[in-house]
mmCIF file of C-alpha atoms in Angstrom:
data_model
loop_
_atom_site.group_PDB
_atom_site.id
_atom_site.type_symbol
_atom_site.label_atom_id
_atom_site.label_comp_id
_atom_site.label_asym_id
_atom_site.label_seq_id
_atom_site.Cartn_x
_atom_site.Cartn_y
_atom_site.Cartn_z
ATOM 1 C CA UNK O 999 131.132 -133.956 111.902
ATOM 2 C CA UNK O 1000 127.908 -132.765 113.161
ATOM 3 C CA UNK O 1001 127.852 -129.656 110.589
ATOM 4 C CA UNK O 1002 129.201 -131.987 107.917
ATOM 5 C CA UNK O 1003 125.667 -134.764 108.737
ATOM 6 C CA UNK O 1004 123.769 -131.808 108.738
ATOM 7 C CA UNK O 1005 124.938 -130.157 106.017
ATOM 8 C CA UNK O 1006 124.025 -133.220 103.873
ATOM 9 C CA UNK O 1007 120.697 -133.666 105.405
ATOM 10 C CA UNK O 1008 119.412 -129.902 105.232
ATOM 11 C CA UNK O 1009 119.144 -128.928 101.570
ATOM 12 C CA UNK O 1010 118.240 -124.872 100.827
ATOM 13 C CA UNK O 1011 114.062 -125.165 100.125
ATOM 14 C CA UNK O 1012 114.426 -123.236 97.182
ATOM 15 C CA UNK O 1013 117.004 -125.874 95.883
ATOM 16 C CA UNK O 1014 114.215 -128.263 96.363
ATOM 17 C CA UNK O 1015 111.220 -126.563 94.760
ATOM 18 C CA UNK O 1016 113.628 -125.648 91.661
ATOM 19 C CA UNK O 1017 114.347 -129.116 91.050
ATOM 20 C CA UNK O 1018 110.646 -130.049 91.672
ATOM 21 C CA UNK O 1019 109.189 -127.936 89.246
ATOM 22 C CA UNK O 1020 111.827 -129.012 86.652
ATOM 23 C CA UNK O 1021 111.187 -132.297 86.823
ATOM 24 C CA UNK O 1022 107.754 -132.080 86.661
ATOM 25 C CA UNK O 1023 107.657 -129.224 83.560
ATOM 26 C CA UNK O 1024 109.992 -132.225 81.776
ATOM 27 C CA UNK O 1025 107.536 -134.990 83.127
ATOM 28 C CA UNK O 1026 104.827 -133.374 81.121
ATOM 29 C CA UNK O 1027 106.329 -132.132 78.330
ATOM 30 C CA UNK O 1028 107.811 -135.830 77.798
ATOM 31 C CA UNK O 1029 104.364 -137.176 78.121
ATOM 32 C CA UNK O 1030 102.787 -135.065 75.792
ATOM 33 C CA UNK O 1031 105.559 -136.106 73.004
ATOM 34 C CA UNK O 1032 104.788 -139.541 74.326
ATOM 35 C CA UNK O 1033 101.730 -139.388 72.905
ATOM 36 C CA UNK O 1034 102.220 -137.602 69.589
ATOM 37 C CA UNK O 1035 105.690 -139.941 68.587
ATOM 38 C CA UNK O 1036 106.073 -143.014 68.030
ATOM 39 C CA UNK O 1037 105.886 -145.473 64.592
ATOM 40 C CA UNK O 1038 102.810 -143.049 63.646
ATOM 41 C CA UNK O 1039 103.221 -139.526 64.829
ATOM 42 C CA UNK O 1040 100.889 -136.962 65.166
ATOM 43 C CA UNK O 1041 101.237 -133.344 65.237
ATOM 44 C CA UNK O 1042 101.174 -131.770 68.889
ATOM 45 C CA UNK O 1043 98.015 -129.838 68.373
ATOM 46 C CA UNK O 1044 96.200 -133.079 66.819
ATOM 47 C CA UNK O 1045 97.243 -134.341 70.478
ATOM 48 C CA UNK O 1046 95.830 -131.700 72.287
ATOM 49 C CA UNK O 1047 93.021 -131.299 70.424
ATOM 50 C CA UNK O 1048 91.820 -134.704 70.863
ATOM 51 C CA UNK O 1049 92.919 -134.587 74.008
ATOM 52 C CA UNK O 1050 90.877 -131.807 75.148
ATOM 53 C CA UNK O 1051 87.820 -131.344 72.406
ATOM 54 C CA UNK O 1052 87.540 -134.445 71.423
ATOM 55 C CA UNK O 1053 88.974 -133.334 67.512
ATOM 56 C CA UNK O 1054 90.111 -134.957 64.626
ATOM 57 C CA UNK O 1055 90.433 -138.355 63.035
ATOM 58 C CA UNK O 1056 89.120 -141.529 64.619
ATOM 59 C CA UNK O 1057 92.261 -143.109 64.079
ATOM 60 C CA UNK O 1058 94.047 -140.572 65.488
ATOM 61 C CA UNK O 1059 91.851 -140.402 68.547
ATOM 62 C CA UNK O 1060 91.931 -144.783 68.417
ATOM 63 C CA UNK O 1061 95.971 -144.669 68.781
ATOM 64 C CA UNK O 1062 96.046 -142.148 71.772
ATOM 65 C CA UNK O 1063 92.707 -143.227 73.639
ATOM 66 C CA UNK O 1064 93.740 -146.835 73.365
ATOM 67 C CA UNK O 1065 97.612 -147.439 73.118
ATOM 68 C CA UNK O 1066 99.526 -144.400 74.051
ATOM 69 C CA UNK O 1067 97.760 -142.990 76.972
ATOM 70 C CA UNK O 1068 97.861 -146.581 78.942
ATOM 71 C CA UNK O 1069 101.765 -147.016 77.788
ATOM 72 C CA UNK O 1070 102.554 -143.545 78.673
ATOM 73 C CA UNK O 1071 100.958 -143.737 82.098
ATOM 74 C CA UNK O 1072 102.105 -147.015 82.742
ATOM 75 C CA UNK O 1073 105.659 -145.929 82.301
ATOM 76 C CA UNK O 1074 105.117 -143.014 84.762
ATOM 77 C CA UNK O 1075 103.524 -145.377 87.523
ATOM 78 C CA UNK O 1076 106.466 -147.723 87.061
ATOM 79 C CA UNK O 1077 109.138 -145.405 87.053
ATOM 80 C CA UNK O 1078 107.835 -144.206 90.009
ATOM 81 C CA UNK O 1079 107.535 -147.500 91.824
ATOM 82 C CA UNK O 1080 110.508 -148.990 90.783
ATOM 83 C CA UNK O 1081 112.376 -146.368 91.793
ATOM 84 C CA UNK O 1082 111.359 -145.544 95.217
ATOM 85 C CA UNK O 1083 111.427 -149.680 96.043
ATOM 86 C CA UNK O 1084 114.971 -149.468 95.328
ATOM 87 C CA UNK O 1085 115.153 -146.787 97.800
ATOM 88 C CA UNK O 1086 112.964 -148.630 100.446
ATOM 89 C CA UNK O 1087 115.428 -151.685 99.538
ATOM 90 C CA UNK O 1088 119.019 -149.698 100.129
ATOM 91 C CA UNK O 1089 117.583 -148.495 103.508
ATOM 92 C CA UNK O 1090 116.036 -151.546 104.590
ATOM 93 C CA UNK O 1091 119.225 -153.705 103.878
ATOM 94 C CA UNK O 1092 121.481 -150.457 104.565
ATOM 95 C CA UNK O 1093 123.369 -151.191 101.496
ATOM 96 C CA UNK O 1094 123.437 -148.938 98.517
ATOM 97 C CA UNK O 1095 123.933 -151.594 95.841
ATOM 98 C CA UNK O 1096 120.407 -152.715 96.515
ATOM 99 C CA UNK O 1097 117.906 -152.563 94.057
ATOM 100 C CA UNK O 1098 114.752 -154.937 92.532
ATOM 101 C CA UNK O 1099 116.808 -156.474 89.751
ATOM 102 C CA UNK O 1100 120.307 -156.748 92.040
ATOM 103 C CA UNK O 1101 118.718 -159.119 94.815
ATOM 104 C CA UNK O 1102 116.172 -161.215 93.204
ATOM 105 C CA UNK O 1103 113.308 -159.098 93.633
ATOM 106 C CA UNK O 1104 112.228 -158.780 89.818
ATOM 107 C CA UNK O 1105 113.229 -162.710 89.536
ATOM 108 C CA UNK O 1106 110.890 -163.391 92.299
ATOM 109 C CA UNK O 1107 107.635 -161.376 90.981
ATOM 110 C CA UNK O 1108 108.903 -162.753 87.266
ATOM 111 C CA UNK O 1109 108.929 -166.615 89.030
ATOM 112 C CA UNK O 1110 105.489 -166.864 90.370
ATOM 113 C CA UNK O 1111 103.273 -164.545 86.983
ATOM 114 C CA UNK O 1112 104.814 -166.770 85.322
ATOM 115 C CA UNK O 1113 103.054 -169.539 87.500
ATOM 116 C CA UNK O 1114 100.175 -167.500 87.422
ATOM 117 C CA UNK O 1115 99.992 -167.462 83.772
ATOM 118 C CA UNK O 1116 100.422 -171.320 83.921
ATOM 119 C CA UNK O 1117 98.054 -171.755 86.628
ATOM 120 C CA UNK O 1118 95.596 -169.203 86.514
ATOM 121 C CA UNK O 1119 95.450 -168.455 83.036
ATOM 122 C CA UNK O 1120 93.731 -165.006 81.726
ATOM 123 C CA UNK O 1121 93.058 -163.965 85.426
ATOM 124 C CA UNK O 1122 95.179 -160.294 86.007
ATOM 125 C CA UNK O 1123 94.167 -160.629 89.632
ATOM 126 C CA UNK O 1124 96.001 -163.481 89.744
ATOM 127 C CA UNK O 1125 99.367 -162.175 88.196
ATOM 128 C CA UNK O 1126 99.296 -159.321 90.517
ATOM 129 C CA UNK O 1127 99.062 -161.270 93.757
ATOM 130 C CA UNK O 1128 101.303 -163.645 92.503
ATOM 131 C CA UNK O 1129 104.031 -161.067 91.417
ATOM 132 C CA UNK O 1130 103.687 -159.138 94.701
ATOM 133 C CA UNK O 1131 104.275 -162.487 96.877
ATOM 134 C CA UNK O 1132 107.157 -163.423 94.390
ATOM 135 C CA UNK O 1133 108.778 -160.152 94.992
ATOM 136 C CA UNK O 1134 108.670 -160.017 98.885
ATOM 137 C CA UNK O 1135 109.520 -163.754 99.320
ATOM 138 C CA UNK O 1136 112.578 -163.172 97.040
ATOM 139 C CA UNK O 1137 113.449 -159.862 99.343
ATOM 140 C CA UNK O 1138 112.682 -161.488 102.645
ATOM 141 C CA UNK O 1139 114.938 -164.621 101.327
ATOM 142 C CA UNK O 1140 118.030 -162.613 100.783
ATOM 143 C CA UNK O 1141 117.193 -160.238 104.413
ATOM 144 C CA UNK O 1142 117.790 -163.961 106.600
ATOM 145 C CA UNK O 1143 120.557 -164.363 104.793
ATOM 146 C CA UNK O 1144 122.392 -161.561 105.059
ATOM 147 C CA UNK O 1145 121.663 -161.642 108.817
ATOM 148 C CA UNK O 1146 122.291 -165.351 109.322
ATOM 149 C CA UNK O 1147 125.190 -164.820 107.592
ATOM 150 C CA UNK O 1148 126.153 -161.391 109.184
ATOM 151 C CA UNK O 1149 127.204 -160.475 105.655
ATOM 152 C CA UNK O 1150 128.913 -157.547 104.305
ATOM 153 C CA UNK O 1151 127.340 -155.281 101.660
ATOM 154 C CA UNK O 1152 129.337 -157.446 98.699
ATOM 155 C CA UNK O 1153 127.873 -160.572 100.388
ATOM 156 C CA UNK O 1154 124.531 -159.382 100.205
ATOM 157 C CA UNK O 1155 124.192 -159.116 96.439
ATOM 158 C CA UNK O 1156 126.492 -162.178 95.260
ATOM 159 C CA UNK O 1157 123.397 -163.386 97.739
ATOM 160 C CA UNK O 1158 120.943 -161.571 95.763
ATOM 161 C CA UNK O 1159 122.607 -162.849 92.620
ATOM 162 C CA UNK O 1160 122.337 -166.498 93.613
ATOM 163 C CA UNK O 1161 118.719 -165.739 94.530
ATOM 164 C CA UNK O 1162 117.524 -164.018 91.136
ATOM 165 C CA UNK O 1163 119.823 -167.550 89.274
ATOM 166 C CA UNK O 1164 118.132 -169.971 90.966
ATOM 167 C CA UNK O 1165 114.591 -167.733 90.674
ATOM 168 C CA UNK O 1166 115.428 -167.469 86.761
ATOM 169 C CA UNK O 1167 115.974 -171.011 86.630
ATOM 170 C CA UNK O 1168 113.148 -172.232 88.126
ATOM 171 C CA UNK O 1169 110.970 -169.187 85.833
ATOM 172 C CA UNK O 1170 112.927 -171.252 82.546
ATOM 173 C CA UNK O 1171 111.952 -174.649 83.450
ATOM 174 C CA UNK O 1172 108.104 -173.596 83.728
ATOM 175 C CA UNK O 1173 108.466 -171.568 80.327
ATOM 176 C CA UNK O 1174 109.500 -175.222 79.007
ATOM 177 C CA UNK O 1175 107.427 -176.877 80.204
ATOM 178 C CA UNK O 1176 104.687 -175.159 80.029
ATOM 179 C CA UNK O 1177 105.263 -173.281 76.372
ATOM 180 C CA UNK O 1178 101.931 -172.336 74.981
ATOM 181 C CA UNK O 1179 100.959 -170.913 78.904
ATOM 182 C CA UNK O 1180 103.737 -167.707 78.309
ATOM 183 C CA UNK O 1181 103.558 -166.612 75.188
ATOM 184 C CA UNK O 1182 104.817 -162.814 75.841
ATOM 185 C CA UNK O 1183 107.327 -164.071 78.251
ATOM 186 C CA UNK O 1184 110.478 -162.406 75.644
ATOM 187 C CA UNK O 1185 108.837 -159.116 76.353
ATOM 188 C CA UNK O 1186 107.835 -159.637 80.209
ATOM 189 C CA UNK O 1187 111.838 -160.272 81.028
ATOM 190 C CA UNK O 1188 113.567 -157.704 78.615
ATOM 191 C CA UNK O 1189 110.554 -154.929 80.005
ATOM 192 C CA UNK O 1190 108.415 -152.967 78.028
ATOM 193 C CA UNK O 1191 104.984 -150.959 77.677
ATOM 194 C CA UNK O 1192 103.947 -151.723 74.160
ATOM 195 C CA UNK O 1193 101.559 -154.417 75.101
ATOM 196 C CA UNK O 1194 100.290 -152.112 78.545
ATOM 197 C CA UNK O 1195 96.682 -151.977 78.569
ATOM 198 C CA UNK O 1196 93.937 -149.926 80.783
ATOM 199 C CA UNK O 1197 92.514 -152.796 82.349
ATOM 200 C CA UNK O 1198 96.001 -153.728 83.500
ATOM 201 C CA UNK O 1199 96.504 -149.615 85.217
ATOM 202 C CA UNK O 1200 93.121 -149.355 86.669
ATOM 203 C CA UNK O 1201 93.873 -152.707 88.562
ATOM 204 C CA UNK O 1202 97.983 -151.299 89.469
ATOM 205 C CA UNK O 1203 97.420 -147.363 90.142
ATOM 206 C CA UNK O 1204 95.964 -147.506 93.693
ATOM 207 C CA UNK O 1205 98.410 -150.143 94.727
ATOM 208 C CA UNK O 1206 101.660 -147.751 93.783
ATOM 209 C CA UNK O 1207 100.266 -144.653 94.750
ATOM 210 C CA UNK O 1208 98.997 -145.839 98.244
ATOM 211 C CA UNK O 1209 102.658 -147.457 98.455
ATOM 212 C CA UNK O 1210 103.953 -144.444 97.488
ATOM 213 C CA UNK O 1211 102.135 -142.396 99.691
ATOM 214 C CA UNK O 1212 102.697 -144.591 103.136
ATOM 215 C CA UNK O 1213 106.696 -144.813 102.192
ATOM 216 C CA UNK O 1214 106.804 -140.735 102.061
ATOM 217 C CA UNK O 1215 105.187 -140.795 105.366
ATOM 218 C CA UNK O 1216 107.800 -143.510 106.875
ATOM 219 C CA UNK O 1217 110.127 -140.553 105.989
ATOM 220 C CA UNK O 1218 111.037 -139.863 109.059
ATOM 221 C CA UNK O 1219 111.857 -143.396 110.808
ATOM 222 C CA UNK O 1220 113.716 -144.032 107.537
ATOM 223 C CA UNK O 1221 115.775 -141.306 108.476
ATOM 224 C CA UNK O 1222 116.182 -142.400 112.245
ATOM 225 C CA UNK O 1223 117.158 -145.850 110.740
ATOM 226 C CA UNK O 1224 119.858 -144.583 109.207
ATOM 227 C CA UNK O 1225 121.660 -143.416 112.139
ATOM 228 C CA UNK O 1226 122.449 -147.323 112.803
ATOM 229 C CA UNK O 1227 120.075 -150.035 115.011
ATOM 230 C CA UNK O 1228 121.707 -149.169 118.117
ATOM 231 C CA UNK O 1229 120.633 -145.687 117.691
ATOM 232 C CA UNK O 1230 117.396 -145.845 116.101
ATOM 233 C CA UNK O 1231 116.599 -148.538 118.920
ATOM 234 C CA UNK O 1232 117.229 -146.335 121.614
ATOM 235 C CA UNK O 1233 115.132 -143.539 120.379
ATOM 236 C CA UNK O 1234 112.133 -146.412 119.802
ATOM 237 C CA UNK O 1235 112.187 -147.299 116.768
ATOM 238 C CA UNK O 1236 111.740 -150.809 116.453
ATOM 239 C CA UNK O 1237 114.018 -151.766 113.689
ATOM 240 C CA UNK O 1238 113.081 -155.352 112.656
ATOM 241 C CA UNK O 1239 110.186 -154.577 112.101
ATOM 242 C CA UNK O 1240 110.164 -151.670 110.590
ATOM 243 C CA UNK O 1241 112.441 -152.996 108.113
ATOM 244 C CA UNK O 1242 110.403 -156.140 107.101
ATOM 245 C CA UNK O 1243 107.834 -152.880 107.006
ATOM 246 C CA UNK O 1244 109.843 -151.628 104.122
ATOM 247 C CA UNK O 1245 110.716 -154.522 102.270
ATOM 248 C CA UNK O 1246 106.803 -155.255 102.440
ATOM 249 C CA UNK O 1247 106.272 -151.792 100.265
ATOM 250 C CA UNK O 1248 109.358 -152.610 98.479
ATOM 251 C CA UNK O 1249 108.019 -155.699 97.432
ATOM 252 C CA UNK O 1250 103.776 -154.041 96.588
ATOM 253 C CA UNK O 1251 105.904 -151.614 94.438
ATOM 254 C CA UNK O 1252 108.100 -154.148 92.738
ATOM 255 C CA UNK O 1253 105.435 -156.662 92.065
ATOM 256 C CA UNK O 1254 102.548 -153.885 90.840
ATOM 257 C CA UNK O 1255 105.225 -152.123 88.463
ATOM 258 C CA UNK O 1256 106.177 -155.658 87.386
ATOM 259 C CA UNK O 1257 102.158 -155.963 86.213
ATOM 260 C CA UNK O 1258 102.684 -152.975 83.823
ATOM 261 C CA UNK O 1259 106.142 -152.988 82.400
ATOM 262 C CA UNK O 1260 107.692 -156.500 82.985
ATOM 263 C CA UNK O 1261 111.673 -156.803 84.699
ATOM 264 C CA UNK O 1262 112.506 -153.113 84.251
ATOM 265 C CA UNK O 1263 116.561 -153.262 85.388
ATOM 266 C CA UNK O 1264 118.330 -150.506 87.032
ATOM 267 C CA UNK O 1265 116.219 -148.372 87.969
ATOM 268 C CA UNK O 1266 116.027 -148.611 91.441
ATOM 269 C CA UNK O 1267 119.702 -148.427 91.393
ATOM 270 C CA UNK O 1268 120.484 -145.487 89.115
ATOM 271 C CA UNK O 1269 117.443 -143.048 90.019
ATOM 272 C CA UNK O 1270 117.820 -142.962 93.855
ATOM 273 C CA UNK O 1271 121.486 -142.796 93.736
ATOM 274 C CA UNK O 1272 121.254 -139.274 91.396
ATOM 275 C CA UNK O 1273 118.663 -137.837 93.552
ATOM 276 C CA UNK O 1274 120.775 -138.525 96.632
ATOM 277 C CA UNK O 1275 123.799 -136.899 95.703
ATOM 278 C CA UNK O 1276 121.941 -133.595 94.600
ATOM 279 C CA UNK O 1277 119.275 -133.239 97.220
ATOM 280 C CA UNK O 1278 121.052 -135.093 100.517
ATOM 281 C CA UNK O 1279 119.733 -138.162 102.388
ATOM 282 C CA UNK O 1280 116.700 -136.603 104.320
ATOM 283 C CA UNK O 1281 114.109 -139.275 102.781
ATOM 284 C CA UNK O 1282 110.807 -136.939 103.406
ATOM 285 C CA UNK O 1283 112.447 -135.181 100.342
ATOM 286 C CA UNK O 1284 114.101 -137.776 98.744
ATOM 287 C CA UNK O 1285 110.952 -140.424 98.212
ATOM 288 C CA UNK O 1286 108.804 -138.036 96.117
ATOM 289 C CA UNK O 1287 111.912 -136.385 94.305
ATOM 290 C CA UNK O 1288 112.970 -140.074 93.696
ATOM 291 C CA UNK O 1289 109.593 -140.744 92.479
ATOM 292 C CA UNK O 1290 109.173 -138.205 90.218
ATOM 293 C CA UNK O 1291 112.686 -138.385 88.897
ATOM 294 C CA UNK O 1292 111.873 -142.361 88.369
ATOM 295 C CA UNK O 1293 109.273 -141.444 86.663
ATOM 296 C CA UNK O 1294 110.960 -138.898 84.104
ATOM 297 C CA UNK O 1295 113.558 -141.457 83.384
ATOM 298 C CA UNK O 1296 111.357 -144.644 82.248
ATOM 299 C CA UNK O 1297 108.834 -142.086 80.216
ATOM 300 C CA UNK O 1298 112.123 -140.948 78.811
ATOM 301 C CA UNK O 1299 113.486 -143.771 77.740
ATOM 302 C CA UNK O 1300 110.136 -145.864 76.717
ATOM 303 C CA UNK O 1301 110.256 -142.710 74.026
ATOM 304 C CA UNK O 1302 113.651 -142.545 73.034
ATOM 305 C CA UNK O 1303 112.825 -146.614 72.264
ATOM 306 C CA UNK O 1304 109.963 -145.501 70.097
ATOM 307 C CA UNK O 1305 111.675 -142.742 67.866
ATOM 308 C CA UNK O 1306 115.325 -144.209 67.857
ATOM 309 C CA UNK O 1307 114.969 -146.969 65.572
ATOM 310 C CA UNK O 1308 111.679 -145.620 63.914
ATOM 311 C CA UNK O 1309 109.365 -147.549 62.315
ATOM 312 C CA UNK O 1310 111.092 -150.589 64.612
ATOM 313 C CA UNK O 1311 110.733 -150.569 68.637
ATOM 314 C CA UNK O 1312 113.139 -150.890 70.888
ATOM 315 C CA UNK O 1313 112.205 -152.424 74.044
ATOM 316 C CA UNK O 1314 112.812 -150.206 77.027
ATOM 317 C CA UNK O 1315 114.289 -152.254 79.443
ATOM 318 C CA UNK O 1316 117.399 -153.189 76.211
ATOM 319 C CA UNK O 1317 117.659 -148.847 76.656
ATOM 320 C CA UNK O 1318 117.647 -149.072 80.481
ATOM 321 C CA UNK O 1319 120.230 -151.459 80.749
ATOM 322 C CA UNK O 1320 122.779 -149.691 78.317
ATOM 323 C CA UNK O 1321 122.109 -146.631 80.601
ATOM 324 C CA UNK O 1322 122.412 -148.589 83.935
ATOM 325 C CA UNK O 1323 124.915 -151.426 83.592
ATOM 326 C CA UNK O 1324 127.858 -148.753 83.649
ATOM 327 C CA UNK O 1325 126.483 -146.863 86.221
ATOM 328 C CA UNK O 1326 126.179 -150.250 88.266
ATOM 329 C CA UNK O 1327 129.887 -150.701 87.467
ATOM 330 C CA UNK O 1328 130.565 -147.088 88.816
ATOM 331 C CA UNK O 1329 129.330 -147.434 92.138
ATOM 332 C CA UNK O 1330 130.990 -151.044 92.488
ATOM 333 C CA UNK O 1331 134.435 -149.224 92.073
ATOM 334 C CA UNK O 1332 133.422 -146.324 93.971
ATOM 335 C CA UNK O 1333 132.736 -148.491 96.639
ATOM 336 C CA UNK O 1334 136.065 -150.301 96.361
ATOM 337 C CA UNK O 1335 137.935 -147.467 96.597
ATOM 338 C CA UNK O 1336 136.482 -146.500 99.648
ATOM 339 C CA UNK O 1337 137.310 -149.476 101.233
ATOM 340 C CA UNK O 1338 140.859 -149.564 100.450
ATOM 341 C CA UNK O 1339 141.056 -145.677 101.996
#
């Protein structure tokens, strides 16, 4: 058994840096297309000559400077994020269903912008604070719950799923009564970049990279925490509160990629999931791989949704959801067939 635990921890380095530098060689090659497809496209040289010289036509140079540069790097920042929270959220409820958009995490950050949109109207600030708080609440909700309750993993997200109704609810009344206040609320709840805007990332970035950053460095306890509370409390880890630690970056992550891209579905459940099975469970490896690989999937798709239907959009999170829904289905009978063994 021993062999076996560390067999799955301990993946060969050269394993790791091979997968590294393919995902980022197809991170950058998909944002480069990013920026040359779409209803208009563009040649890649025109790209990269505007891109580095400062070439060609204005219009050209308008359409990349002003739309596809935010949209592209708003789709890496919340691929990223979204990903890795539903990472933070699977160890932090020890349940691998978990994700931002299975326990009322998205509904919760969706809830309160659009309260900030009602009450604070034209003030980003605002949204992001409010989407952040909405997020954790929601998180921190379904946590006492599931240990009031002593639930099992099932019980947590038919919890989660009661959560995100009563959160969606509450985000449908405001939207009625309070029409002309949410006027891109379609887009905000399917998910999307084509509305993303600079302003919007220079506001975002630090909050997802620092989040980033602090969960790789929690690596370690994450991986202590897995061993079970009993465990992890005898070697002095302090478990309750290192787990309202990580729903707390769950929640900054959540919240700041719900700024850019709106209720993004699945992919906190599909990306960490895939990079688990091929790299192991050590989570020092597994939060940037995650990352990255979180990343390559939402640039991915936000351009497939561009060049699919061309000259018409389709929005991203419509793509994600084809993509994720049977892979949510997957793991539910995978799971179920474990339990019966």
């Amino acid at each position: 058994m021993r062999a076996s635990s560390k067999q799955s921890i301990r993946t060969p380095i050269k394993n790791i840096w091979g997968i590294t530098i393919g995902l980022l060689v197809i991170l950058v090659a998909l944002f480069f297309l990013s920026l040359s497809l779409g209803a208009s496209s563009f040649q890649l040289k025109e790209t990269w000559g505007y891109l580095l010289y400062g070439e060609g036509e204005a219009v050209i140079g308008n359409i990349v400077r002003l739309i596809r540069v935010p949209r592209s790097v708003g789709a890496v920042l919340c691929g990223s994020g979204l990903a890795v929270a539903g990472m933070l959220l699977q160890s932090a409820l020890n349940n691998s269903l978990a994700a931002p958009g299975t326990i009322g995490v998205n509904s919760g950050a969706g809830f309160l912008v659009v309260a900030a949109a009602i009450f604070f109207p034209g003030s980003f600030m605002a949204k992001t604070v409010f989407a952040f708080i909405g997020a954790l609440l929601a998180a921190l909700l379904v946590f006492m719950i599931a240990r009031k309750t002593e639930g099992s993993r099932s019980k947590i997200i038919l919890t989660g799923v009661a959560v995100s109704s009563l959160l969606s609810a509450g985000s449908d009344t405001l939207v009625t009564l309070y029409p002309d206040s949410v006027m891109d609320r379609t887009s905000f709840f399917i998910g999307g970049f084509a509305h993303t805007q600079g302003r919007v990332l220079i506001y975002v970035w630090p909050l997802i990279i620092v989040s980033l950053l602090v969960a790789w460095l929690l690596g370690k306890q994450m991986n202590v925490l897995s061993l079970g509370d009993e465990m992890a409390e005898s070697l002095g880890l302090h478990t309750k509160r290192f787990r309202f630690l990580l729903l707390f970056l769950a929640a900054l992550l959540a919240g700041a990629s719900a700024c850019i891209g709106g209720l993004l579905g699945f992919v906190g459940l599909v990306v960490p999931h895939i990079v688990r099975m091929v790299i192991g469970t050590d989570h020092r490896r597994l939060i940037p791989l995650t990352a990255l690989a979180g990343s390559v999937l939402v640039l991915g798709c936000d351009l497939l949704a561009r060049v699919l239907f061309r000259p018409f959009e389709l929005p991203v999170g419509i793509l994600l959801s084809f993509l994720g829904a049977p892979f949510f289905l997957f793991l539910i009978l995978k799971h179920k067939r474990r339990v019966e063994q």
